[in-house]
Coordinates of C-alpha atoms and ligand atoms in Angstrom, one line a residue:
X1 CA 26.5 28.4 35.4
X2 CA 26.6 24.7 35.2
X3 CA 25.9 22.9 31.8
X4 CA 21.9 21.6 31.7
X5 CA 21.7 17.9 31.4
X6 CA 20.2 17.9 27.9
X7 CA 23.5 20.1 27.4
X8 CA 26.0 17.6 28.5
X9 CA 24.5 14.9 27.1
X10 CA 24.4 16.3 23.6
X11 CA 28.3 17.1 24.2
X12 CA 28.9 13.1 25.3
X13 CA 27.3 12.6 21.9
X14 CA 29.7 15.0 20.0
X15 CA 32.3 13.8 21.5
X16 CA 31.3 9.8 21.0
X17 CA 30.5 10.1 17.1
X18 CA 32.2 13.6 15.9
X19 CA 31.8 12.2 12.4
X20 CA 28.7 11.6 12.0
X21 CA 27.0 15.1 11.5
X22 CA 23.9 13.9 9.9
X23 CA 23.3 12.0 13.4
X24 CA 24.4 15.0 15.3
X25 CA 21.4 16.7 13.6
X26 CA 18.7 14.9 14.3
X27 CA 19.3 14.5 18.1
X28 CA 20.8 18.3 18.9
X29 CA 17.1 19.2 17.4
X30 CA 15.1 16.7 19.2
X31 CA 17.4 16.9 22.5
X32 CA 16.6 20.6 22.6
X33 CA 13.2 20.1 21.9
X34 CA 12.8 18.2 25.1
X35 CA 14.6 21.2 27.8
X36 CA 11.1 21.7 29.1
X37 CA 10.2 18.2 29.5
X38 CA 13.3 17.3 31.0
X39 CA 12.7 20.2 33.0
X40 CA 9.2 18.7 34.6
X41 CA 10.6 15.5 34.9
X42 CA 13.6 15.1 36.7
X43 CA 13.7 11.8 37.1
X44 CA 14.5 11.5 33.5
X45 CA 18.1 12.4 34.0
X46 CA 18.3 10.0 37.5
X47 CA 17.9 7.0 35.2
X48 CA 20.1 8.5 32.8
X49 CA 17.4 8.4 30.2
X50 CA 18.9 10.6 27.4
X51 CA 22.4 8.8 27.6
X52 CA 20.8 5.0 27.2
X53 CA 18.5 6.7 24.4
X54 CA 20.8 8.7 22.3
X55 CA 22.6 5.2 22.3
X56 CA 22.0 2.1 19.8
X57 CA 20.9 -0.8 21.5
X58 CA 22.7 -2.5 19.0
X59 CA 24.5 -2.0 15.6
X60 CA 25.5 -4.4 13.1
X61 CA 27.7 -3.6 9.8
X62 CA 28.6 -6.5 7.2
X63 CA 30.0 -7.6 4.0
X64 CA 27.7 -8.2 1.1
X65 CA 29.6 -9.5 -1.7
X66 CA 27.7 -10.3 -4.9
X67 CA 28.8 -11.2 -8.6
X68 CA 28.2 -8.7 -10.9
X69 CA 26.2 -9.7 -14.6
X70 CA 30.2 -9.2 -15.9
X71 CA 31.3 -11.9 -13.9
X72 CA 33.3 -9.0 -11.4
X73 CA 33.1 -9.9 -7.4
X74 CA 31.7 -6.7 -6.0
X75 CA 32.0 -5.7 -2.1
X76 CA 29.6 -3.5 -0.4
X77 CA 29.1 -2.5 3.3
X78 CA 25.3 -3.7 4.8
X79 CA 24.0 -2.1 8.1
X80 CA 21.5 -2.8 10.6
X81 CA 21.2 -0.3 13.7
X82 CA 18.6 -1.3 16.1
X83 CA 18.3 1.8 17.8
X84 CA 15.4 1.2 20.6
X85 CA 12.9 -1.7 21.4
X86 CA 10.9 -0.2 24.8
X87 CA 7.6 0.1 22.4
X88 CA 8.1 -2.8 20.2
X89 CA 10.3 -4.8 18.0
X90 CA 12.4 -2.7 16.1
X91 CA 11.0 -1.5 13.2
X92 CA 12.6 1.0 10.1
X93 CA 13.1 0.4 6.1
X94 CA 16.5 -0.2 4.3
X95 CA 18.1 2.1 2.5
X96 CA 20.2 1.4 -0.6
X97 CA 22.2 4.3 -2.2
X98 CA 25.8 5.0 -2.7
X99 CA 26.0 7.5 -0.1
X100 CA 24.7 5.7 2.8
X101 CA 27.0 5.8 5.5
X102 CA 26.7 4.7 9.5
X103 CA 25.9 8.3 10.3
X104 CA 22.8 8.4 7.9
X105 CA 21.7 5.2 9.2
X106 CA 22.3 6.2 13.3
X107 CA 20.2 9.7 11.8
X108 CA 17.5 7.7 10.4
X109 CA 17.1 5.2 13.1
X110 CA 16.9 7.8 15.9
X111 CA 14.1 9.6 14.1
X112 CA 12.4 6.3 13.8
X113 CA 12.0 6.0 17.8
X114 CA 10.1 8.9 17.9
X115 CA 8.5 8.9 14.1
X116 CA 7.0 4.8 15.6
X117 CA 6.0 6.1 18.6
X118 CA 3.8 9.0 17.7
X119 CA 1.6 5.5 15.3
X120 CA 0.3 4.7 18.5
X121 CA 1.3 1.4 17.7
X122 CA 3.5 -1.1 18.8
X123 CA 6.6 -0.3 17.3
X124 CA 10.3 0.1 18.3
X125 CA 12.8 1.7 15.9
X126 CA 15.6 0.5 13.7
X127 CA 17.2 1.4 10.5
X128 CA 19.2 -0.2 8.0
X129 CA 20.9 -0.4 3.9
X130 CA 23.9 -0.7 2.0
X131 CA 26.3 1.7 0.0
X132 CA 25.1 -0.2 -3.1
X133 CA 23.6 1.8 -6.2
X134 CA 20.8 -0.3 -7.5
X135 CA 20.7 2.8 -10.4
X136 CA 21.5 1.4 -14.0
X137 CA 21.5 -2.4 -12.5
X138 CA 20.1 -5.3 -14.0
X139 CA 16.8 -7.8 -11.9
X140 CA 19.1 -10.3 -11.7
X141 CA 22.6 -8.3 -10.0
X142 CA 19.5 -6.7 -7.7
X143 CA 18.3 -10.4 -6.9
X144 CA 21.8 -11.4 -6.1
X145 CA 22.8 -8.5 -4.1
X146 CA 19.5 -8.8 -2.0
X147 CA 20.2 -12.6 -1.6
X148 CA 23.6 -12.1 -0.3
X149 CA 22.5 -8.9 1.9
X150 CA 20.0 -11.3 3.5
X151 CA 21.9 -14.1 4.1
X152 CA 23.8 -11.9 6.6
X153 CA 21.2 -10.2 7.8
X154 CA 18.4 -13.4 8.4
X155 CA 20.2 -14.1 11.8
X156 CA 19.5 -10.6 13.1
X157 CA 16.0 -9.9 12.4
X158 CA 12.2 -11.6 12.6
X159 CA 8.7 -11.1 12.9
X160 CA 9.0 -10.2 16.7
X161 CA 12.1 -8.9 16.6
X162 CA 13.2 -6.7 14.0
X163 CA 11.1 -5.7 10.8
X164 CA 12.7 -4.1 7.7
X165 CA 11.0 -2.8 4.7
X166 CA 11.4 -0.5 2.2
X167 CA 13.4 3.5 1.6
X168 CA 15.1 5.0 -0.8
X169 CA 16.3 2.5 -3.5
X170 CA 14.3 0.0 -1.7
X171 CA 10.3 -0.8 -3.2
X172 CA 8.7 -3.9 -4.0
X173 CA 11.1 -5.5 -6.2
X174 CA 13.5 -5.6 -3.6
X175 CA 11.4 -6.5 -0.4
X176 CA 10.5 -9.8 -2.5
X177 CA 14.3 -10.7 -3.6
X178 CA 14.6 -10.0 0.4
X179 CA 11.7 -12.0 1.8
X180 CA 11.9 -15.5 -0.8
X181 CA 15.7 -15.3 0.8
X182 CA 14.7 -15.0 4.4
X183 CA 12.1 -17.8 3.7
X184 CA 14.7 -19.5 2.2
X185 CA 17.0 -19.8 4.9
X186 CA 14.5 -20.0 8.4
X187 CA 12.1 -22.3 6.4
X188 CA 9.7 -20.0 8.0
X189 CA 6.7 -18.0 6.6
X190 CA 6.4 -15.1 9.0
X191 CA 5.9 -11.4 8.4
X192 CA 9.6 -10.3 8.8
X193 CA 9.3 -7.7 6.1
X194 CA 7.1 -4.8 5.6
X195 CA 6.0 -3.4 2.1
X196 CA 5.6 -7.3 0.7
X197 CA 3.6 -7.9 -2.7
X198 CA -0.3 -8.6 -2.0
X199 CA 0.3 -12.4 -2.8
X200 CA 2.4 -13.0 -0.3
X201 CA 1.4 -11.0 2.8
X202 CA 1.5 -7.4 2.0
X203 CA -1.3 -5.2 2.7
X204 CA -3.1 -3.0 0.5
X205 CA -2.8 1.0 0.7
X206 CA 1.2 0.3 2.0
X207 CA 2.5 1.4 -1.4
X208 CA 0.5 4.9 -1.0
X209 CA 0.8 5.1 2.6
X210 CA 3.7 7.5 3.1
X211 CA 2.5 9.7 0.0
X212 CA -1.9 9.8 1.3
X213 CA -0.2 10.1 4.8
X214 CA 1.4 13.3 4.5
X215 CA -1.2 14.4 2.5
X216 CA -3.9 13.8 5.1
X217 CA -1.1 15.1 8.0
X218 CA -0.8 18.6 6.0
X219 CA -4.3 18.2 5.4
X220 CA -5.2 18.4 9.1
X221 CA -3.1 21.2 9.8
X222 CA -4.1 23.4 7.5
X223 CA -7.3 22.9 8.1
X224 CA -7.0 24.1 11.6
X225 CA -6.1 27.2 10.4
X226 CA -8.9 27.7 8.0
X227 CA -6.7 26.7 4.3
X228 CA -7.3 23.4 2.2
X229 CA -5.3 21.8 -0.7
X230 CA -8.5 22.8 -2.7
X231 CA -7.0 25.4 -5.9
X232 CA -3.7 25.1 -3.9
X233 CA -0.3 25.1 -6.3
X234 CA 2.1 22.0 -5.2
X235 CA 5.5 21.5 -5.3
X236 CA 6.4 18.1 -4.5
X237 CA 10.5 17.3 -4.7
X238 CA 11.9 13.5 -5.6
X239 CA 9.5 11.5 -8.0
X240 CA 9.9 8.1 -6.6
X241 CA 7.3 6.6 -3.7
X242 CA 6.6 8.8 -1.6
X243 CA 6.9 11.6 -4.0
X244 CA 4.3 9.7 -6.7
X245 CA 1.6 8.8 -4.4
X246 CA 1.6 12.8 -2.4
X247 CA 1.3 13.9 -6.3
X248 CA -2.0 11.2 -6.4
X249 CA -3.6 12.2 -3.2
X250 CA -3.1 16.1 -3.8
X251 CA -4.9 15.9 -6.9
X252 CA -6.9 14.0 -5.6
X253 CA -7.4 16.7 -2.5
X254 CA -8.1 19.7 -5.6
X255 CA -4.5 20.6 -5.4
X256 CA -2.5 21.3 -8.5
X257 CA 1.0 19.6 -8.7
X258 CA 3.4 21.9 -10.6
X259 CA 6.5 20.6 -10.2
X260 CA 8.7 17.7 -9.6
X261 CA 12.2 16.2 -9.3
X262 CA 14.7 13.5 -9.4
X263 CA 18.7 13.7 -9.0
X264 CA 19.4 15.2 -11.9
X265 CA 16.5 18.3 -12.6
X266 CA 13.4 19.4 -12.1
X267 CA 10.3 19.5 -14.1
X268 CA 8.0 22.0 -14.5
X269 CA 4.0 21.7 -15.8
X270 CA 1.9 24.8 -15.0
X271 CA -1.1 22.4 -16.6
X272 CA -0.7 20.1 -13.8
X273 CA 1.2 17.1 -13.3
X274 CA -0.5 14.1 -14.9
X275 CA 0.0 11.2 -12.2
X276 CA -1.0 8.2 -15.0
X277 CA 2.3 9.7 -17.3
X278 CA 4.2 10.3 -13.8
X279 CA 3.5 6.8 -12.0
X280 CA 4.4 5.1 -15.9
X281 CA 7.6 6.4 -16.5
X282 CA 9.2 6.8 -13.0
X283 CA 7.5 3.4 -11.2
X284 CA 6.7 1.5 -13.7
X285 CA 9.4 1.9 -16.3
X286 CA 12.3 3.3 -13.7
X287 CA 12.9 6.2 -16.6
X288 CA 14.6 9.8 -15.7
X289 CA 11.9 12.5 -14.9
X290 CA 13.1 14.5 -18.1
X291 CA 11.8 12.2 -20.1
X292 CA 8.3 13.4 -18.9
X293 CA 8.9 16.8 -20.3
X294 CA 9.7 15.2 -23.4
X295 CA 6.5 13.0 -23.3
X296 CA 3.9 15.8 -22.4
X297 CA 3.8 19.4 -24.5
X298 CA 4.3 22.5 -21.9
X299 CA 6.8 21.2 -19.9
X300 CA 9.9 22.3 -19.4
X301 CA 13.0 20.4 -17.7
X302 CA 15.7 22.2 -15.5
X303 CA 18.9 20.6 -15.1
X304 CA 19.8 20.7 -11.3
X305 CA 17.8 19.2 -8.6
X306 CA 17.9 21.9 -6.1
X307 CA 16.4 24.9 -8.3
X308 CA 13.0 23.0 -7.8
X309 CA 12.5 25.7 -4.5
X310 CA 12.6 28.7 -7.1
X311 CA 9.3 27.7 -8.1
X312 CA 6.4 29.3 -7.0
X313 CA 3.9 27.5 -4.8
X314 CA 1.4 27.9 -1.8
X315 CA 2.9 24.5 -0.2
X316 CA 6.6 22.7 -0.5
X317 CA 6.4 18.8 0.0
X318 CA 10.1 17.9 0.1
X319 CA 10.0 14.3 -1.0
X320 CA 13.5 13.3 -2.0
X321 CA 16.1 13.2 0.9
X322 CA 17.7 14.9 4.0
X323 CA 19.0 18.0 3.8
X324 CA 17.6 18.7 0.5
X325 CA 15.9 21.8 1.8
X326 CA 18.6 24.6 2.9
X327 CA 18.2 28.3 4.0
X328 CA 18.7 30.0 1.0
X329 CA 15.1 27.4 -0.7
X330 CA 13.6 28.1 2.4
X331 CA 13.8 31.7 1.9
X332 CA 13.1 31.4 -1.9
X333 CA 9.6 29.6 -0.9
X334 CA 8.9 32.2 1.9
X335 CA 9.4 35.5 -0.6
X336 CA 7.3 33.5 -3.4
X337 CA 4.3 33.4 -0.7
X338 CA 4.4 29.5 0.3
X339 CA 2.3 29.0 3.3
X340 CA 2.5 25.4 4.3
X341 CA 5.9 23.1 4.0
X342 CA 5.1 19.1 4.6
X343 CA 8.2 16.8 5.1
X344 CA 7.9 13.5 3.3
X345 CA 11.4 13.4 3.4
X346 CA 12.8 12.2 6.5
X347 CA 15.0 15.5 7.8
X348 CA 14.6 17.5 4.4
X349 CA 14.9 20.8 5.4
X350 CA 18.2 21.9 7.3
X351 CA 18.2 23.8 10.3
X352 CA 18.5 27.1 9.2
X353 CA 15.6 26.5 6.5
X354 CA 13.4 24.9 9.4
X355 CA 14.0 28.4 11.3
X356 CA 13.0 30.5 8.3
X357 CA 10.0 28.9 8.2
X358 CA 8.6 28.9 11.6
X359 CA 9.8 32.7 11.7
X360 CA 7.7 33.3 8.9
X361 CA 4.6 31.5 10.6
X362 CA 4.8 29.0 7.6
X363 CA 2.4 25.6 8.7
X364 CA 5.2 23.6 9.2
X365 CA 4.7 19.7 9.3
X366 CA 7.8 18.3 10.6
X367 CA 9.2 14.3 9.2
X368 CA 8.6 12.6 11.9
X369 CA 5.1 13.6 12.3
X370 CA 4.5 14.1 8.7
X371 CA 5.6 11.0 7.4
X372 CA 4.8 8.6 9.8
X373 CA 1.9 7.4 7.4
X374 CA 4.5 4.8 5.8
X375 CA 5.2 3.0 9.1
X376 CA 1.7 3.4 10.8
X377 CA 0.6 1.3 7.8
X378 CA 3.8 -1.1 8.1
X379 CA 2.3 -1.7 11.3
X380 CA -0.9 -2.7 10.1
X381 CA 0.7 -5.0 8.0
X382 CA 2.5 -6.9 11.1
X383 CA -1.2 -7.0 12.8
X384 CA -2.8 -8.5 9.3
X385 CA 0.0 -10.9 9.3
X386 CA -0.1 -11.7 12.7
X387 CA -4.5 -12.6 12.3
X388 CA -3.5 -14.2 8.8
X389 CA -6.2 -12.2 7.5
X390 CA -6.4 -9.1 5.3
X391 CA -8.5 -5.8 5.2
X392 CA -10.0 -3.7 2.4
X393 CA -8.3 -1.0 0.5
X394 CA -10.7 0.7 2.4
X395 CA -10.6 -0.5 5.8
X396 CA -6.6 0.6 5.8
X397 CA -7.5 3.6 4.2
X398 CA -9.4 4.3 7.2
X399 CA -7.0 3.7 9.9
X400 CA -4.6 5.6 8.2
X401 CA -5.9 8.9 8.0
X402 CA -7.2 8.6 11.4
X403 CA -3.4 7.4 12.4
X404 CA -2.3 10.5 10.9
X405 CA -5.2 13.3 12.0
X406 CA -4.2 11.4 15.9
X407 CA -0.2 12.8 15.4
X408 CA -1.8 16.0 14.4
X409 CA -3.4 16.3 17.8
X410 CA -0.2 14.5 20.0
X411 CA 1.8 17.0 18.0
X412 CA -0.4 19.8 18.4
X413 CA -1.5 19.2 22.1
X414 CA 2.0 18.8 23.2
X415 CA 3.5 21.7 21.7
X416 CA 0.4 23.6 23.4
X417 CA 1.2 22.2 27.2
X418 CA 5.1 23.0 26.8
X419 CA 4.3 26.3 25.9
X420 CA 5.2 26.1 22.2
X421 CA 1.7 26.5 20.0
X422 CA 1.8 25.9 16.8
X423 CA 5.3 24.7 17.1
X424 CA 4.6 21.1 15.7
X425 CA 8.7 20.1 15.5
X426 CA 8.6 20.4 19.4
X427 CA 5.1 19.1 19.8
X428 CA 6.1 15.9 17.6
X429 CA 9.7 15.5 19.3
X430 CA 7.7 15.9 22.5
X431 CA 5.2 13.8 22.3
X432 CA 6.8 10.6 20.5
X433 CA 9.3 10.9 23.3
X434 CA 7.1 10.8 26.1
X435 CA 5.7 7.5 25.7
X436 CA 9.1 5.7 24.7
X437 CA 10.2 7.5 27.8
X438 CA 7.6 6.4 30.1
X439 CA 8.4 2.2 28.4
X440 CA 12.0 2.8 29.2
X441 CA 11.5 3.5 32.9
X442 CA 9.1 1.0 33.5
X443 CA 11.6 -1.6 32.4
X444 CA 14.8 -0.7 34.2
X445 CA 18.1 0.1 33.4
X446 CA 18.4 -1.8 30.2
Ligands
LIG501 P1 12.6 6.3 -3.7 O1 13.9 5.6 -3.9 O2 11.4 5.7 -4.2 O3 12.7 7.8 -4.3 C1 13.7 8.7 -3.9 C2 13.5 9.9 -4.8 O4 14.4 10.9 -4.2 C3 13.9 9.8 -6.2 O5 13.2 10.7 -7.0 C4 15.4 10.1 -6.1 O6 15.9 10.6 -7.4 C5 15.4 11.3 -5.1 N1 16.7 11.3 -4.4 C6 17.2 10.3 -3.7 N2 18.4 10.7 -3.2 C7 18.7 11.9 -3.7 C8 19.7 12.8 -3.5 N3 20.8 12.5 -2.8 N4 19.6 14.0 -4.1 C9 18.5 14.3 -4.9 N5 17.5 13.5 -5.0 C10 17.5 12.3 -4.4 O7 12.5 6.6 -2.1 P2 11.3 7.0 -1.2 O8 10.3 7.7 -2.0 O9 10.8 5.7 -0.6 O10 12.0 7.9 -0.1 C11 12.1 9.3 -0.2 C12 12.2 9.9 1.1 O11 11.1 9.6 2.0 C13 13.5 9.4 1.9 O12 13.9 10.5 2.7 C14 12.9 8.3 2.8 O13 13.7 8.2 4.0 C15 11.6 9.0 3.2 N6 10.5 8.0 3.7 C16 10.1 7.0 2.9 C17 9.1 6.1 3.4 C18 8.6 5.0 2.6 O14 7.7 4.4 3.0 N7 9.2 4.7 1.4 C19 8.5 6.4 4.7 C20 8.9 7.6 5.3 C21 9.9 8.4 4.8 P3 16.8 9.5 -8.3 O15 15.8 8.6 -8.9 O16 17.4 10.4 -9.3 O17 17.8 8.8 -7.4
LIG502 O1 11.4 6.2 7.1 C1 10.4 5.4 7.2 O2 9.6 5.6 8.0 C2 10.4 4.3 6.2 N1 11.2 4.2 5.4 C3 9.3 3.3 6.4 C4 9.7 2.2 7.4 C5 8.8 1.1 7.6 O3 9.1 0.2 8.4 O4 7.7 1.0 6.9

């Protein structure tokens, strides 16, 4: 038998990047995710639609060299890949952490295609960060290296082209470093950064969006299915933006939040995590999430990030980072009776763990569905811009949770009319393709 054509592709891929294995996992599981529509749609491989796709449209790496508070020149590596622009100008946050690499960046950016498509809104996606370790560094080496890390990366990027904003080591601190250096050098006020501080363009309910997001995506889902975060026990990993505002809304929803994480441990509270002590010491003060248990009576600390999956809970929100999430946690979670998993993570759970779960009829809310909240708010950022006007707390509010109860139903329909119900990783790849897919063959071959 001959290879299928989402086959040979994915070996071209292999074969084109063979180090890069965290980009290798996000497209083998959304390439075979799309067999069936492929399948329907023949045309697809005429235009050569999954070779052009699974391809950058453009990748920039650079040096960002900065002086350190010692006086030492430091070098790091800054990246931009702008994966896809059919919907929209590219649009994805910046990571900064020592272990970024181009293959987390390619991982992140292809999700984004899909992730930006499923808003509904007009967005394409892109990606982008440096190796640095803003961990343990003084405001003014972070204002530095974001000055230099913009004044390479101003000549790639604006409001209609390309639109950065925050990830991992990335929050508002850093945006506004980035955004008084891009002003700086265009002599241009223009919303070329997402995630800004409410003087200066940002829009309210973008610091809670990815956190209320997944919240009101799981939300959704398991109400279809007759459950509710009401009494529910929560374990939420990471403790940083994401992380802090899921732990707000599912109190919020009647949850009960018994455990968090950072790098180094885990906490646990059976009382209940306290969001005021939480927000305080991780946001506000950038402290280690022991000190938490040392600041609240009942809590213990575990040394270790991973052993955060031992703890038992009716829903997982992996929070932190990919692969955080392997077979052996997913396993863990399905023998201590956890029904729901939600990924505010982009690709938190492995493979093997994403198996276990939908074996085991777990409500599974895949990343790119379930997170989608922080973009799809980016988004309305860009429009408020745009009108130079701004909306209520609860006007964005609004749009949010009916941007995220629309994924639901994409996700959900799509995985229904391919034959997959309930299969929300194939409803979501499916569904955030289609329309990308449909944009890309109405323009040419570009
Ligand atoms: P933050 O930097 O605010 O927080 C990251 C959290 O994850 C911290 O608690 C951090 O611990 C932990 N963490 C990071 N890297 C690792 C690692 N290698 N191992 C263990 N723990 C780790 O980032 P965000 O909350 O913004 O992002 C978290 C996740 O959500 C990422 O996967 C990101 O891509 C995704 N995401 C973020 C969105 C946003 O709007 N911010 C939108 C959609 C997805 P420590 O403090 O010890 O480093
Ligand atoms: O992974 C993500 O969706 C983000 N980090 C948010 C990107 C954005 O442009 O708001």
């Amino acid at each position: 038998m001959t290879m299928s054509y989402v086959d040979s592709v994915f070996e071209q891929v292999k074969q084109r990047n063979p180090n890069e294995p965290e980009f290798l996992q996000a497209v083998q599981e959304v390439l075979e995710s799309l067999k069936p529509v492929i399948h329907r749609h023949p045309e697809f491989a005429e235009a050569g639609l999954l070779e052009r796709i699974v391809e950058p449209e453009r990748q920039i790496i650079f040096r960002v060299p900065w002086v350190d508070d010692r006086g030492k020149v430091q070098v790091n590596r800054g990246f931009r890949v702008q994966f896809n622009s059919a919907i929209g100008p590219y649009k994805g946050g910046l990571r900064f952490h020592p272990t970024v690499n181009l293959s987390i960046i390619k991982f992140l950016g292809f999700e984004q295609i899909f992730k930006n498509s499923l808003t509904g809104l007009p967005i394409g996606g892109g990606k982008g960060g440096s190796d640095f370790d803003p961990k343990g560094k003084s405001d003014g080496e972070i204002m530095r290296f974001c000055q230099s890390f913009m004044t390479e990366l101003y000549r790639h990027i604006g409001a209609d082209c390309d639109v950065p904003a925050g990830d991992i080591g990335v929050g508002g601190r850093e945006i506004g470093y980035l955004f008084g250096q891009y002003k700086r050098l265009r002599n241009c006020y223009e919303g070329v950064l997402t995630g800004k501080g409410l003087t200066y363009g940002g829009s309210l309910v973008r610091t809670e969006a990815t956190g209320y997001g997944l919240c009101y995506f799981v939300d959704e889902m398991i109400r279809a299915k007759g459950r509710s975060f009401a009494g529910a026990t929560v374990v939420i990993s990471g403790s940083g933006n994401v992380s802090l505002y899921a732990l707000e809304k599912v109190v919020q929803l009647g949850g009960k939040v018994v455990a968090m994480s950072d790098s180094n441990g885990y906490i646990v509270d059976p009382a209940g995590v306290d969001f005021t002590l939480m927000r305080r010491i991780k946001e506000v003060e950038r402290r280690r999430i022991k000190e938490y248990a040392a600041a609240k009576p009942g809590v213990e600390y575990h040394e270790g990030c991973a052993g955060i999956w031992s703890v038992k809970c009716d829903i997982a929100l992996p929070c932190a980072t990919q692969n955080e999430l392997d077979e052996r946690a997913a396993q863990q979670l399905v023998d201590n009776g956890c029904w729901a998993v939600g990924e505010g993570a982009n690709m938190p759970s492995t493979p093997e763990a994403v198996e276990i779960f939908l074996k085991n009829k777990v409500l599974f809310a895949p990343a790119k569905a379930a997170n989608a909240g922080g973009v799809a708010t980016s988004a309305l950022e860009m429009s408020q811009n745009s009108m130079r006007l701004s909306w209520t707390f609860a006007e964005v509010d609004a749009k949010l949770k009916e941007i995220m109860a629309g994924i639901y139903r994409k996700a959900s329909e799509a995985a229904k009319e391919y034959g997959y119900e309930d299969n929300l990783v194939v409803g979501a790849n499916i569904a955030g393709f289609l329309k990308v897919a449909q944009a890309m063959m109405a323009q040419g071959i570009v």
